[in-house]
Amino acid sequence: MNFTSTSVTEDRKQKLEEINTDVTVSTASLLEKPDPGISATTRIFEEFLFSLRENQGENRVFELLDTFIRLCNEKLSTLKALVMKLPTNQSKCRQTIALKLALQCEVNTWELIRTVFQDRLLSDNALDAEITSISPGKRCSEKQFVELLYERDATLRQSQLVVGWLENIASKEMEDNSYDRFEFFSNKGFSWEKTLNILKQKKEQSQEVFGNREIVTELDPDAPIRQKLSLCDLDKENEISFLKCLFSYIRMGQMEQAERLCDHYGQMWRSATLQGWRLFHDPNYNTLDLDGKAQNLEGNQFRDIWKSACWAASEEDCLSPYERAIYASLAGNLKSILPVCATWEDYLWAYYRVMIDTKVEMELHSHFALSRHSEELPAAYWDQMFTPEAIFQELKASNETIQHGSREIFHLIQKHIILDDIEGLIEEMHDEIERRRDTDHHFVRFAAHLVLVLRTIGRTVKEEFCVAILEAYVKVLIAQRQMELVASYTASLPQTHQVSWYAHFLEGVNDRKERQLCLRLAEDAGLDVPLITKTVVENIRSRNDKMLLNDENLQSVITVEDQEKIDAIDWLVFDPLQRAEAMRQANALMRYFLAAHKLDAARAVFTKIPPDSIDAILKQWQMQTSMTELQAVDENTTREYLCLQAYLQAQDAFSDWFEHFHHGKPENPTLPSGATFGERVSYEHKVAQYNANLDRWQHTLDLQTKITIGKMYNVLLFVDGGWMVDQRQEEVPDEHRKIQMERLRELCLPQIIILLHSVLHSTGQFKEAVQLAAIVSSERHQLYKVFRKQELHHLLTEIRKSSVRLLDQNLDPLGYSLK
């Protein structure tokens, strides 16, 4: 599969470089569109193809994924700008919002693929590398141990990548709602300010300020819990907003920002509680600093005690849900995290964070059990030993909101990616496309490109599903008339599918320049252009393709359907190497039209074949084989073409003769009774002119009669076996063609003989007219075999009339003298 198109890549590159230069200008025009979201994202189809061409091969797959992410983010920015400007009560605003959400899910999925696949591929490439292991009891810091644990445990490492991915999603959501961040609405360096002011005024305004409700009388961090009293209402609202924002930073994985928020709000003590998670490391175990001095210690040497305290805090009912969730996140207490989680991503983050926490803690306890006594965590902590598969089962059985999120297509795809279930991933995308025939085109684009990425890294399974997904995308591109894209993606299909789909696409292309472009693109993409164009013509020709004989109700006019079939021949004449196939298809189409009594349509087909086609076929064959005799199939094709040419020429000659004989004869002038001298002079002049015109007419008639008779005899006495009769046996005979040719002989030859008799009889050539009986009965030509009984009876009746005329001339019935 090669997405490179040498003839169009530079043009595409130049166009794509201009894509983002007019975003601001185009936003206003997009607002006027019926569906501004669709209009704003149309170019992404073209941009994805350009990315594939620029980043081919497994060694550039991550650059390709980065490009996909960038392109989607660019379109997201445009959609966000549109949503801000569209009235919310308009349907097109809702449509744009839905597209924005879908595109955001796609970006998230590409980022997940980029993250976990990089680790998996790099892990596969490093299987032979030695990974250092640590024996139990060996002197090693917690930090060093966990680093080596992540290095050798791929599942744990990739689980942490998933957590990082989920935190990045939350970070982007926070950026979109940055106007609502707590630090923008709080004073720097002091918390519980309103409560402090009230306490200062307590002596003077106690009753007026407090009313009937008491508040804390001390402002140390534990005062509200110890005194079982609350802050004043304003400080209480601020505290809730502060804790909610603080948890959001933890949810985003931004611990340092969370600590700064605590410092900003004047809760340095809380900032200190957030720092206890850092793993202990003493660099002086192995070496001193360069100048021989001891280096600073890192992390928390008593992290187990800190963690037990965090667990206890997360279990305190007197704390707000967000404060419990903050310490639950640090302690790995899933039960206290979930109440503040709202989305599927939140739940997945909570479960994965706890799974990683318990896994790492278990390994730490196992390794350091011999070196020192550790603070025991409660039994409930160790009951949270999850596996990735079990986590998704838990989400599926959660509350209604999370269950609904678990059924969303992008979440299902993300699940399979996380579990490295490629078979389930492909099946899920295929089923979604099959289940919803009107599936969003952007989803089909995403699914198709994900299949192509998996192919690039050699991870595809269920090839029939992959092909179906790619076919669905080709169908989308055809429906959107993305002419410059169809060929490249069709090339990703198996060859039989390539031919059928690209032929189907070409059937809808009517403009000559567009046809030439599509064929050039197909050739650049490595498609089998000769077979495709042949299939196009056969598909169009086969529409209502029946041999309709002797139906007097058939119209001779060229219908729209007829014209489509005629124009289809153009697909085969672009390439001189396909001239033999073009002639074969033209012959088949002319057989159809002649059987349907549509001479004008047959003539139109004949004109599609260049006059030098037979010479071109001979030259091509000689160049390929150095032989002068054509192969049987091509020789039969050229012979049939000549037969059809002879028949059309005969019909044209008869039409010209008939028009001249019946409508071209000059009219004999008449002398009116009682004519004056002037009128008689004028009459004599007209008679002289009439005689001259009649002589010219007769001369032309004689010439036209001779030509017409010759053309008709060319059909009746066609050389080497007769009209529409093959001379050589083909290796694989076309029985359908053979039947058609036989039926055309039965249809056309009797008609030509009747017309020939008409010409001969009308021009007084009665002896030649009678001689037609001998030609028909001749065993050499065996023309009598193509006559039906009633046709033969009609011919003999007409010949009898000619014999009678001979008898009137005192000749015998055959035209010979009686003497």
PDB file of N, CA, C and O in Angstrom, residues 42 416 702:
ATOM      1  N   THR A  42     -14.269  20.009   6.717  1.00  0.00           N
ATOM      2  CA  THR A  42     -14.213  19.264   5.444  1.00  0.00           C
ATOM      3  C   THR A  42     -12.779  18.973   5.026  1.00  0.00           C
ATOM      4  O   THR A  42     -12.463  17.880   4.537  1.00  0.00           O
ATOM      5  N   HIS A 416     -10.555  -1.046  24.593  1.00  0.00           N
ATOM      6  CA  HIS A 416      -9.834  -2.096  23.873  1.00  0.00           C
ATOM      7  C   HIS A 416      -8.367  -1.701  23.654  1.00  0.00           C
ATOM      8  O   HIS A 416      -7.489  -2.569  23.667  1.00  0.00           O
ATOM      9  N   ASP A 702     -28.285   7.370 -59.755  1.00  0.00           N
ATOM     10  CA  ASP A 702     -27.535   6.223 -60.285  1.00  0.00           C
ATOM     11  C   ASP A 702     -26.279   5.979 -59.449  1.00  0.00           C
ATOM     12  O   ASP A 702     -25.953   4.828 -59.108  1.00  0.00           O
TER      13      ASP A 702
END
